[in-house]
Amino acid sequence: MTALQETKLSMLDLVTVREGGTVAEALAIARDTARHVEQIGFTRYWVAEHHNMPGIASSATAVLVGYIAGATSRIRVGSGGIMLPNHAPLVVAEAFGTLAELYPGRIDLGLGRAPGTDRLTMRALRRDRVETEADFPRDVAELQRLLGPPRADQQVIAVPGSGTEVPIWLLGSSLFSARLAAERGLPYAFASHFAPAMLLQAIELYRQNFRPSPRLAKPYVMIGVPVIAAPTDDEAEYLATSTYQRVLGILHGERQLLPPPMHGFLAGLHPQERAGIADFLGAAVIGGPD
């Protein structure tokens, strides 16, 4: 228990749009939640990039980071993450360099290698670009150069951005980014909030292969854990049915607004559907204070 009490806690927010609610209300809830967790001592508040999803309002991630940073005073705010295949590194460096100048020492740049959307929307974001496995490591290196101190021979400089050295995190749900984060000496965040299966393997790979860097002397890991808390176990389980419904929609390829809780939801599902939800939420903590 002592180790858990000493563990830094942070929050990842998808800025969920609820049934019967609006995007404006979802954004206001994110702002108010960030203020609340800052008050109770959380370390970070991150928002995730998704596109063409009716129930998620965090597509303009850098804009939202600025909104939340401006509404708080101490907590670090960042992206969990920017999906790098959707953006030119220079644009990301300028956006987060601007945020770093506005909110010094409070901005994080988490990077993912998935598009965060479907293929049609991916093409709308970056037109006809075809991704290769080499693109993400190269783009991460370019971002590190653009956010680092300017060099004498550097022809393209991010203004703002150059010299801000915004902390870069690599995000992943498989072993690829764990290996890259270890090679580059970067902090690593694993997406066990939706893909818990490879969590322990990825962390072990990262720690065993970590190479110290000027930014990080030893491995630093963050994990995503879905938490649904309430005064009692029964109430938490009831509230969790909203998430169960949403996860089932994802598994069936149906994106939707966050539905209200439903009594007896799991009991009405096929066993395979219940198993799919359980796998998706394998790292979840659902219950009362104990």
PDB file of C-alpha atoms in Angstrom:
ATOM      1  CA  MET A   1       0.000   0.000   0.000  1.00  0.00           C
ATOM      2  CA  THR A   2       2.889   2.378   0.759  1.00  0.00           C
ATOM      3  CA  ALA A   3       4.217   2.094  -2.794  1.00  0.00           C
ATOM      4  CA  LEU A   4       0.759   2.834  -4.205  1.00  0.00           C
ATOM      5  CA  GLN A   5       0.368   5.838  -1.922  1.00  0.00           C
ATOM      6  CA  GLU A   6       3.662   7.214  -3.247  1.00  0.00           C
ATOM      7  CA  THR A   7       2.719   6.648  -6.894  1.00  0.00           C
ATOM      8  CA  LYS A   8       2.006   9.819  -8.834  1.00  0.00           C
ATOM      9  CA  LEU A   9      -1.521   9.931 -10.237  1.00  0.00           C
ATOM     10  CA  SER A  10      -2.571  11.643 -13.457  1.00  0.00           C
ATOM     11  CA  MET A  11      -5.685  11.680 -15.622  1.00  0.00           C
ATOM     12  CA  LEU A  12      -6.324  10.935 -19.292  1.00  0.00           C
ATOM     13  CA  ASP A  13      -9.491  12.517 -20.658  1.00  0.00           C
ATOM     14  CA  LEU A  14     -11.187  11.631 -23.951  1.00  0.00           C
ATOM     15  CA  VAL A  15     -13.601  14.541 -23.383  1.00  0.00           C
ATOM     16  CA  THR A  16     -16.657  12.354 -23.715  1.00  0.00           C
ATOM     17  CA  VAL A  17     -19.889  13.723 -25.155  1.00  0.00           C
ATOM     18  CA  ARG A  18     -22.861  12.277 -23.314  1.00  0.00           C
ATOM     19  CA  GLU A  19     -26.252  11.363 -24.735  1.00  0.00           C
ATOM     20  CA  GLY A  20     -28.471  14.399 -24.271  1.00  0.00           C
ATOM     21  CA  GLY A  21     -25.410  16.610 -23.799  1.00  0.00           C
ATOM     22  CA  THR A  22     -23.420  18.903 -26.057  1.00  0.00           C
ATOM     23  CA  VAL A  23     -19.787  19.314 -27.084  1.00  0.00           C
ATOM     24  CA  ALA A  24     -19.664  22.602 -25.166  1.00  0.00           C
ATOM     25  CA  GLU A  25     -20.802  20.801 -22.022  1.00  0.00           C
ATOM     26  CA  ALA A  26     -18.166  18.082 -22.529  1.00  0.00           C
ATOM     27  CA  LEU A  27     -15.442  20.720 -22.844  1.00  0.00           C
ATOM     28  CA  ALA A  28     -16.663  22.488 -19.696  1.00  0.00           C
ATOM     29  CA  ILE A  29     -16.662  19.180 -17.783  1.00  0.00           C
ATOM     30  CA  ALA A  30     -13.045  18.578 -18.873  1.00  0.00           C
ATOM     31  CA  ARG A  31     -12.067  22.032 -17.623  1.00  0.00           C
ATOM     32  CA  ASP A  32     -13.806  21.536 -14.286  1.00  0.00           C
ATOM     33  CA  THR A  33     -12.377  18.031 -13.869  1.00  0.00           C
ATOM     34  CA  ALA A  34      -8.848  19.331 -14.497  1.00  0.00           C
ATOM     35  CA  ARG A  35      -9.330  21.996 -11.851  1.00  0.00           C
ATOM     36  CA  HIS A  36     -10.603  19.375  -9.409  1.00  0.00           C
ATOM     37  CA  VAL A  37      -7.757  16.886  -9.868  1.00  0.00           C
ATOM     38  CA  GLU A  38      -5.232  19.728  -9.650  1.00  0.00           C
ATOM     39  CA  GLN A  39      -6.686  20.600  -6.246  1.00  0.00           C
ATOM     40  CA  ILE A  40      -6.328  17.045  -4.956  1.00  0.00           C
ATOM     41  CA  GLY A  41      -2.718  16.729  -6.123  1.00  0.00           C
ATOM     42  CA  PHE A  42      -2.735  14.952  -9.482  1.00  0.00           C
ATOM     43  CA  THR A  43       0.460  15.395 -11.518  1.00  0.00           C
ATOM     44  CA  ARG A  44      -0.810  15.542 -15.103  1.00  0.00           C
ATOM     45  CA  TYR A  45      -3.962  16.010 -17.156  1.00  0.00           C
ATOM     46  CA  TRP A  46      -3.731  14.646 -20.680  1.00  0.00           C
ATOM     47  CA  VAL A  47      -6.209  14.669 -23.562  1.00  0.00           C
ATOM     48  CA  ALA A  48      -6.264  12.206 -26.449  1.00  0.00           C
ATOM     49  CA  GLU A  49      -6.535  12.854 -30.196  1.00  0.00           C
ATOM     50  CA  HIS A  50      -9.415  11.123 -31.988  1.00  0.00           C
ATOM     51  CA  HIS A  51     -11.230  12.081 -35.184  1.00  0.00           C
ATOM     52  CA  ASN A  52     -14.653  11.433 -36.721  1.00  0.00           C
ATOM     53  CA  MET A  53     -16.005   9.986 -33.466  1.00  0.00           C
ATOM     54  CA  PRO A  54     -19.338  11.481 -32.329  1.00  0.00           C
ATOM     55  CA  GLY A  55     -18.727  10.746 -28.650  1.00  0.00           C
ATOM     56  CA  ILE A  56     -15.223  12.239 -28.317  1.00  0.00           C
ATOM     57  CA  ALA A  57     -14.564  15.998 -28.421  1.00  0.00           C
ATOM     58  CA  SER A  58     -10.737  16.068 -28.205  1.00  0.00           C
ATOM     59  CA  SER A  59      -9.857  16.149 -31.916  1.00  0.00           C
ATOM     60  CA  ALA A  60      -8.184  19.599 -31.780  1.00  0.00           C
ATOM     61  CA  THR A  61      -5.840  18.347 -29.083  1.00  0.00           C
ATOM     62  CA  ALA A  62      -3.366  21.240 -28.903  1.00  0.00           C
ATOM     63  CA  VAL A  63      -6.234  23.747 -28.667  1.00  0.00           C
ATOM     64  CA  LEU A  64      -7.735  21.756 -25.810  1.00  0.00           C
ATOM     65  CA  VAL A  65      -4.377  21.528 -24.009  1.00  0.00           C
ATOM     66  CA  GLY A  66      -4.200  25.320 -24.090  1.00  0.00           C
ATOM     67  CA  TYR A  67      -7.779  25.653 -22.834  1.00  0.00           C
ATOM     68  CA  ILE A  68      -7.141  23.365 -19.853  1.00  0.00           C
ATOM     69  CA  ALA A  69      -3.724  24.851 -19.060  1.00  0.00           C
ATOM     70  CA  GLY A  70      -5.291  28.315 -19.073  1.00  0.00           C
ATOM     71  CA  ALA A  71      -7.992  27.177 -16.637  1.00  0.00           C
ATOM     72  CA  THR A  72      -5.500  25.669 -14.164  1.00  0.00           C
ATOM     73  CA  SER A  73      -2.343  26.941 -12.501  1.00  0.00           C
ATOM     74  CA  ARG A  74       0.044  24.124 -11.509  1.00  0.00           C
ATOM     75  CA  ILE A  75      -0.860  20.766 -13.035  1.00  0.00           C
ATOM     76  CA  ARG A  76       1.035  19.624 -16.118  1.00  0.00           C
ATOM     77  CA  VAL A  77      -1.177  19.442 -19.211  1.00  0.00           C
ATOM     78  CA  GLY A  78      -0.444  17.513 -22.360  1.00  0.00           C
ATOM     79  CA  SER A  79      -1.407  15.148 -25.125  1.00  0.00           C
ATOM     80  CA  GLY A  80      -2.020  11.493 -24.584  1.00  0.00           C
ATOM     81  CA  GLY A  81      -1.391  11.712 -27.380  1.00  0.00           C
ATOM     82  CA  ILE A  82      -0.804  13.559 -30.582  1.00  0.00           C
ATOM     83  CA  MET A  83      -1.131  10.959 -33.335  1.00  0.00           C
ATOM     84  CA  LEU A  84       2.001  11.792 -35.271  1.00  0.00           C
ATOM     85  CA  PRO A  85       0.983  10.187 -38.606  1.00  0.00           C
ATOM     86  CA  ASN A  86      -1.711  12.881 -38.865  1.00  0.00           C
ATOM     87  CA  HIS A  87       0.650  15.855 -38.580  1.00  0.00           C
ATOM     88  CA  ALA A  88       3.856  17.314 -39.954  1.00  0.00           C
ATOM     89  CA  PRO A  89       6.432  17.457 -37.119  1.00  0.00           C
ATOM     90  CA  LEU A  90       7.010  21.179 -37.723  1.00  0.00           C
ATOM     91  CA  VAL A  91       3.326  21.947 -37.101  1.00  0.00           C
ATOM     92  CA  VAL A  92       3.383  19.929 -33.861  1.00  0.00           C
ATOM     93  CA  ALA A  93       6.594  21.645 -32.730  1.00  0.00           C
ATOM     94  CA  GLU A  94       5.124  25.097 -33.374  1.00  0.00           C
ATOM     95  CA  ALA A  95       1.852  24.299 -31.592  1.00  0.00           C
ATOM     96  CA  PHE A  96       3.460  22.793 -28.497  1.00  0.00           C
ATOM     97  CA  GLY A  97       6.276  25.330 -28.562  1.00  0.00           C
ATOM     98  CA  THR A  98       3.618  28.038 -28.375  1.00  0.00           C
ATOM     99  CA  LEU A  99       1.955  26.231 -25.459  1.00  0.00           C
ATOM    100  CA  ALA A 100       5.312  25.907 -23.692  1.00  0.00           C
ATOM    101  CA  GLU A 101       5.906  29.656 -23.999  1.00  0.00           C
ATOM    102  CA  LEU A 102       2.408  30.410 -22.686  1.00  0.00           C
ATOM    103  CA  TYR A 103       2.588  27.903 -19.810  1.00  0.00           C
ATOM    104  CA  PRO A 104       6.293  27.376 -18.983  1.00  0.00           C
ATOM    105  CA  GLY A 105       7.203  24.075 -17.373  1.00  0.00           C
ATOM    106  CA  ARG A 106       3.666  22.682 -17.600  1.00  0.00           C
ATOM    107  CA  ILE A 107       3.303  21.162 -21.089  1.00  0.00           C
ATOM    108  CA  ASP A 108       3.860  17.505 -22.092  1.00  0.00           C
ATOM    109  CA  LEU A 109       3.932  16.103 -25.625  1.00  0.00           C
ATOM    110  CA  GLY A 110       2.831  12.478 -25.748  1.00  0.00           C
ATOM    111  CA  LEU A 111       3.147  10.913 -29.201  1.00  0.00           C
ATOM    112  CA  GLY A 112       1.322   7.937 -30.721  1.00  0.00           C
ATOM    113  CA  ARG A 113       1.903   6.160 -34.008  1.00  0.00           C
ATOM    114  CA  ALA A 114      -1.703   5.146 -34.756  1.00  0.00           C
ATOM    115  CA  PRO A 115      -3.927   7.498 -36.784  1.00  0.00           C
ATOM    116  CA  GLY A 116      -6.598   7.586 -34.073  1.00  0.00           C
ATOM    117  CA  THR A 117      -9.367   7.196 -36.619  1.00  0.00           C
ATOM    118  CA  ASP A 118     -10.609   5.234 -39.640  1.00  0.00           C
ATOM    119  CA  ARG A 119      -8.905   5.041 -43.025  1.00  0.00           C
ATOM    120  CA  LEU A 120     -11.281   7.456 -44.747  1.00  0.00           C
ATOM    121  CA  THR A 121     -10.722  10.137 -42.108  1.00  0.00           C
ATOM    122  CA  MET A 122      -6.995   9.430 -42.131  1.00  0.00           C
ATOM    123  CA  ARG A 123      -6.911  10.279 -45.819  1.00  0.00           C
ATOM    124  CA  ALA A 124      -8.860  13.465 -45.088  1.00  0.00           C
ATOM    125  CA  LEU A 125      -6.239  14.431 -42.521  1.00  0.00           C
ATOM    126  CA  ARG A 126      -3.112  13.793 -44.567  1.00  0.00           C
ATOM    127  CA  ARG A 127      -4.483  13.111 -48.050  1.00  0.00           C
ATOM    128  CA  ASP A 128      -2.567  10.406 -49.914  1.00  0.00           C
ATOM    129  CA  ARG A 129       0.376   9.858 -47.596  1.00  0.00           C
ATOM    130  CA  VAL A 130       1.316   6.169 -47.189  1.00  0.00           C
ATOM    131  CA  GLU A 131       2.881   5.342 -43.801  1.00  0.00           C
ATOM    132  CA  THR A 132       5.876   3.058 -43.381  1.00  0.00           C
ATOM    133  CA  GLU A 133       7.371   1.605 -40.200  1.00  0.00           C
ATOM    134  CA  ALA A 134      10.322   4.000 -40.500  1.00  0.00           C
ATOM    135  CA  ASP A 135       8.159   7.144 -40.486  1.00  0.00           C
ATOM    136  CA  PHE A 136       7.356   7.320 -36.779  1.00  0.00           C
ATOM    137  CA  PRO A 137      10.976   7.015 -35.490  1.00  0.00           C
ATOM    138  CA  ARG A 138      12.081   9.582 -38.079  1.00  0.00           C
ATOM    139  CA  ASP A 139       9.293  12.008 -37.178  1.00  0.00           C
ATOM    140  CA  VAL A 140      10.046  11.643 -33.452  1.00  0.00           C
ATOM    141  CA  ALA A 141      13.705  12.467 -34.130  1.00  0.00           C
ATOM    142  CA  GLU A 142      12.696  15.482 -36.200  1.00  0.00           C
ATOM    143  CA  LEU A 143      10.454  16.726 -33.395  1.00  0.00           C
ATOM    144  CA  GLN A 144      13.305  16.349 -30.916  1.00  0.00           C
ATOM    145  CA  ARG A 145      15.517  18.465 -33.177  1.00  0.00           C
ATOM    146  CA  LEU A 146      12.833  21.115 -33.708  1.00  0.00           C
ATOM    147  CA  LEU A 147      12.154  21.461 -29.973  1.00  0.00           C
ATOM    148  CA  GLY A 148      15.832  21.307 -28.999  1.00  0.00           C
ATOM    149  CA  PRO A 149      18.450  24.080 -29.096  1.00  0.00           C
ATOM    150  CA  PRO A 150      18.876  25.481 -32.630  1.00  0.00           C
ATOM    151  CA  ARG A 151      22.019  24.394 -34.453  1.00  0.00           C
ATOM    152  CA  ALA A 152      24.214  26.659 -36.558  1.00  0.00           C
ATOM    153  CA  ASP A 153      23.458  24.698 -39.741  1.00  0.00           C
ATOM    154  CA  GLN A 154      19.713  24.325 -39.074  1.00  0.00           C
ATOM    155  CA  GLN A 155      17.670  25.693 -41.979  1.00  0.00           C
ATOM    156  CA  VAL A 156      14.145  25.035 -40.645  1.00  0.00           C
ATOM    157  CA  ILE A 157      13.468  26.407 -37.163  1.00  0.00           C
ATOM    158  CA  ALA A 158      10.223  26.077 -35.224  1.00  0.00           C
ATOM    159  CA  VAL A 159       9.191  29.528 -33.996  1.00  0.00           C
ATOM    160  CA  PRO A 160       7.865  29.158 -31.322  1.00  0.00           C
ATOM    161  CA  GLY A 161       9.247  25.765 -30.387  1.00  0.00           C
ATOM    162  CA  SER A 162      13.007  25.893 -30.858  1.00  0.00           C
ATOM    163  CA  GLY A 163      14.798  25.631 -27.526  1.00  0.00           C
ATOM    164  CA  THR A 164      11.651  24.912 -25.494  1.00  0.00           C
ATOM    165  CA  GLU A 165      12.556  21.217 -25.134  1.00  0.00           C
ATOM    166  CA  VAL A 166       8.967  20.245 -24.415  1.00  0.00           C
ATOM    167  CA  PRO A 167       9.147  16.795 -22.758  1.00  0.00           C
ATOM    168  CA  ILE A 168       8.333  14.085 -25.294  1.00  0.00           C
ATOM    169  CA  TRP A 169       6.669  10.845 -24.210  1.00  0.00           C
ATOM    170  CA  LEU A 170       6.137   7.835 -26.445  1.00  0.00           C
ATOM    171  CA  LEU A 171       2.770   6.098 -26.173  1.00  0.00           C
ATOM    172  CA  GLY A 172       1.993   2.571 -27.206  1.00  0.00           C
ATOM    173  CA  SER A 173      -0.244  -0.471 -26.944  1.00  0.00           C
ATOM    174  CA  SER A 174       2.312  -2.929 -28.358  1.00  0.00           C
ATOM    175  CA  LEU A 175       6.077  -3.470 -28.189  1.00  0.00           C
ATOM    176  CA  PHE A 176       7.088  -1.109 -31.016  1.00  0.00           C
ATOM    177  CA  SER A 177       7.011   2.161 -29.070  1.00  0.00           C
ATOM    178  CA  ALA A 178       8.394   0.478 -25.939  1.00  0.00           C
ATOM    179  CA  ARG A 179      11.494  -0.472 -27.892  1.00  0.00           C
ATOM    180  CA  LEU A 180      11.803   2.971 -29.490  1.00  0.00           C
ATOM    181  CA  ALA A 181      11.329   4.795 -26.169  1.00  0.00           C
ATOM    182  CA  ALA A 182      14.060   2.631 -24.646  1.00  0.00           C
ATOM    183  CA  GLU A 183      16.452   3.353 -27.523  1.00  0.00           C
ATOM    184  CA  ARG A 184      15.850   7.111 -27.370  1.00  0.00           C
ATOM    185  CA  GLY A 185      15.878   7.367 -23.576  1.00  0.00           C
ATOM    186  CA  LEU A 186      12.341   8.767 -23.454  1.00  0.00           C
ATOM    187  CA  PRO A 187       9.543   8.232 -20.917  1.00  0.00           C
ATOM    188  CA  TYR A 188       6.970   5.648 -21.953  1.00  0.00           C
ATOM    189  CA  ALA A 189       3.201   5.423 -21.427  1.00  0.00           C
ATOM    190  CA  PHE A 190       1.341   2.173 -22.102  1.00  0.00           C
ATOM    191  CA  ALA A 191      -2.307   2.238 -23.186  1.00  0.00           C
ATOM    192  CA  SER A 192      -3.557  -0.460 -20.830  1.00  0.00           C
ATOM    193  CA  HIS A 193      -6.821   1.457 -20.506  1.00  0.00           C
ATOM    194  CA  PHE A 194      -7.911  -0.234 -23.747  1.00  0.00           C
ATOM    195  CA  ALA A 195      -5.189  -2.781 -24.618  1.00  0.00           C
ATOM    196  CA  PRO A 196      -3.946  -4.384 -21.386  1.00  0.00           C
ATOM    197  CA  ALA A 197      -2.752  -7.702 -22.832  1.00  0.00           C
ATOM    198  CA  MET A 198       0.883  -6.719 -23.515  1.00  0.00           C
ATOM    199  CA  LEU A 199       1.339  -4.327 -20.581  1.00  0.00           C
ATOM    200  CA  LEU A 200       3.855  -6.306 -18.522  1.00  0.00           C
ATOM    201  CA  GLN A 201       5.807  -7.484 -21.575  1.00  0.00           C
ATOM    202  CA  ALA A 202       6.090  -3.934 -22.918  1.00  0.00           C
ATOM    203  CA  ILE A 203       7.269  -2.498 -19.593  1.00  0.00           C
ATOM    204  CA  GLU A 204       9.865  -5.255 -19.172  1.00  0.00           C
ATOM    205  CA  LEU A 205      11.157  -4.694 -22.721  1.00  0.00           C
ATOM    206  CA  TYR A 206      11.362  -0.937 -22.126  1.00  0.00           C
ATOM    207  CA  ARG A 207      13.206  -1.234 -18.812  1.00  0.00           C
ATOM    208  CA  GLN A 208      15.647  -3.897 -19.988  1.00  0.00           C
ATOM    209  CA  ASN A 209      16.641  -1.982 -23.135  1.00  0.00           C
ATOM    210  CA  PHE A 210      16.587   1.574 -21.761  1.00  0.00           C
ATOM    211  CA  ARG A 211      19.516   3.792 -22.707  1.00  0.00           C
ATOM    212  CA  PRO A 212      20.012   6.914 -20.566  1.00  0.00           C
ATOM    213  CA  SER A 213      19.653  10.207 -22.426  1.00  0.00           C
ATOM    214  CA  PRO A 214      20.256  13.880 -21.600  1.00  0.00           C
ATOM    215  CA  ARG A 215      16.548  14.131 -20.732  1.00  0.00           C
ATOM    216  CA  LEU A 216      16.117  10.931 -18.706  1.00  0.00           C
ATOM    217  CA  ALA A 217      18.666   9.014 -16.634  1.00  0.00           C
ATOM    218  CA  LYS A 218      16.541   5.939 -15.917  1.00  0.00           C
ATOM    219  CA  PRO A 219      13.325   4.357 -17.220  1.00  0.00           C
ATOM    220  CA  TYR A 220      10.061   6.142 -16.433  1.00  0.00           C
ATOM    221  CA  VAL A 221       6.762   4.390 -17.072  1.00  0.00           C
ATOM    222  CA  MET A 222       3.133   5.502 -16.943  1.00  0.00           C
ATOM    223  CA  ILE A 223       0.201   3.122 -17.412  1.00  0.00           C
ATOM    224  CA  GLY A 224      -3.408   3.797 -18.346  1.00  0.00           C
ATOM    225  CA  VAL A 225      -5.927   2.316 -15.902  1.00  0.00           C
ATOM    226  CA  PRO A 226      -9.687   2.789 -16.328  1.00  0.00           C
ATOM    227  CA  VAL A 227     -11.163   3.795 -12.964  1.00  0.00           C
ATOM    228  CA  ILE A 228     -14.860   3.988 -12.115  1.00  0.00           C
ATOM    229  CA  ALA A 229     -15.281   4.936  -8.484  1.00  0.00           C
ATOM    230  CA  ALA A 230     -18.382   5.447  -6.359  1.00  0.00           C
ATOM    231  CA  PRO A 231     -19.376   5.315  -2.683  1.00  0.00           C
ATOM    232  CA  THR A 232     -20.242   1.595  -3.010  1.00  0.00           C
ATOM    233  CA  ASP A 233     -19.259  -1.318  -5.242  1.00  0.00           C
ATOM    234  CA  ASP A 234     -22.823  -1.694  -6.486  1.00  0.00           C
ATOM    235  CA  GLU A 235     -23.085   1.940  -7.533  1.00  0.00           C
ATOM    236  CA  ALA A 236     -19.704   1.823  -9.287  1.00  0.00           C
ATOM    237  CA  GLU A 237     -20.748  -1.312 -11.173  1.00  0.00           C
ATOM    238  CA  TYR A 238     -23.976   0.403 -12.210  1.00  0.00           C
ATOM    239  CA  LEU A 239     -22.076   3.489 -13.451  1.00  0.00           C
ATOM    240  CA  ALA A 240     -19.666   1.205 -15.312  1.00  0.00           C
ATOM    241  CA  THR A 241     -22.468   0.000 -17.561  1.00  0.00           C
ATOM    242  CA  SER A 242     -22.143   3.266 -19.494  1.00  0.00           C
ATOM    243  CA  THR A 243     -18.575   2.289 -20.321  1.00  0.00           C
ATOM    244  CA  TYR A 244     -19.589  -1.328 -21.019  1.00  0.00           C
ATOM    245  CA  GLN A 245     -22.124  -0.094 -23.579  1.00  0.00           C
ATOM    246  CA  ARG A 246     -19.551   2.122 -25.208  1.00  0.00           C
ATOM    247  CA  VAL A 247     -16.921  -0.629 -25.366  1.00  0.00           C
ATOM    248  CA  LEU A 248     -19.454  -3.010 -26.913  1.00  0.00           C
ATOM    249  CA  GLY A 249     -20.144  -0.377 -29.565  1.00  0.00           C
ATOM    250  CA  ILE A 250     -16.412  -0.107 -30.304  1.00  0.00           C
ATOM    251  CA  LEU A 251     -16.145  -3.890 -30.607  1.00  0.00           C
ATOM    252  CA  HIS A 252     -19.046  -3.858 -33.081  1.00  0.00           C
ATOM    253  CA  GLY A 253     -17.596  -0.912 -35.015  1.00  0.00           C
ATOM    254  CA  GLU A 254     -20.328   1.437 -33.817  1.00  0.00           C
ATOM    255  CA  ARG A 255     -19.153   4.731 -32.325  1.00  0.00           C
ATOM    256  CA  GLN A 256     -21.726   6.543 -30.237  1.00  0.00           C
ATOM    257  CA  LEU A 257     -22.298   9.170 -27.564  1.00  0.00           C
ATOM    258  CA  LEU A 258     -21.789   7.966 -24.001  1.00  0.00           C
ATOM    259  CA  PRO A 259     -25.094   6.345 -22.978  1.00  0.00           C
ATOM    260  CA  PRO A 260     -26.598   6.509 -19.488  1.00  0.00           C
ATOM    261  CA  PRO A 261     -26.113   3.557 -17.122  1.00  0.00           C
ATOM    262  CA  MET A 262     -28.429   0.576 -17.512  1.00  0.00           C
ATOM    263  CA  HIS A 263     -29.427  -1.928 -14.832  1.00  0.00           C
ATOM    264  CA  GLY A 264     -28.684  -5.531 -15.793  1.00  0.00           C
ATOM    265  CA  PHE A 265     -26.807  -4.624 -18.982  1.00  0.00           C
ATOM    266  CA  LEU A 266     -24.187  -7.391 -18.821  1.00  0.00           C
ATOM    267  CA  ALA A 267     -26.782 -10.050 -18.050  1.00  0.00           C
ATOM    268  CA  GLY A 268     -28.461  -9.448 -21.401  1.00  0.00           C
ATOM    269  CA  LEU A 269     -25.314  -9.966 -23.478  1.00  0.00           C
ATOM    270  CA  HIS A 270     -23.941 -13.003 -25.285  1.00  0.00           C
ATOM    271  CA  PRO A 271     -21.031 -14.621 -23.377  1.00  0.00           C
ATOM    272  CA  GLN A 272     -18.627 -13.652 -26.169  1.00  0.00           C
ATOM    273  CA  GLU A 273     -19.684 -10.020 -25.852  1.00  0.00           C
ATOM    274  CA  ARG A 274     -19.095 -10.096 -22.104  1.00  0.00           C
ATOM    275  CA  ALA A 275     -15.681 -11.662 -22.705  1.00  0.00           C
ATOM    276  CA  GLY A 276     -14.800  -8.971 -25.241  1.00  0.00           C
ATOM    277  CA  ILE A 277     -15.677  -6.198 -22.797  1.00  0.00           C
ATOM    278  CA  ALA A 278     -13.698  -7.944 -20.043  1.00  0.00           C
ATOM    279  CA  ASP A 279     -10.608  -8.203 -22.275  1.00  0.00           C
ATOM    280  CA  PHE A 280     -10.864  -4.538 -23.301  1.00  0.00           C
ATOM    281  CA  LEU A 281     -11.158  -3.439 -19.663  1.00  0.00           C
ATOM    282  CA  GLY A 282      -8.747  -5.999 -18.247  1.00  0.00           C
ATOM    283  CA  ALA A 283      -6.854  -3.367 -16.225  1.00  0.00           C
ATOM    284  CA  ALA A 284      -9.958  -1.577 -14.958  1.00  0.00           C
ATOM    285  CA  VAL A 285     -10.543  -0.731 -11.301  1.00  0.00           C
ATOM    286  CA  ILE A 286     -14.284  -0.511 -10.579  1.00  0.00           C
ATOM    287  CA  GLY A 287     -15.716  -0.173  -7.086  1.00  0.00           C
ATOM    288  CA  GLY A 288     -16.072   1.669  -3.800  1.00  0.00           C
ATOM    289  CA  PRO A 289     -13.223   3.200  -1.754  1.00  0.00           C
ATOM    290  CA  ASP A 290     -11.789  -0.157  -0.642  1.00  0.00           C
TER     291      ASP A 290
END
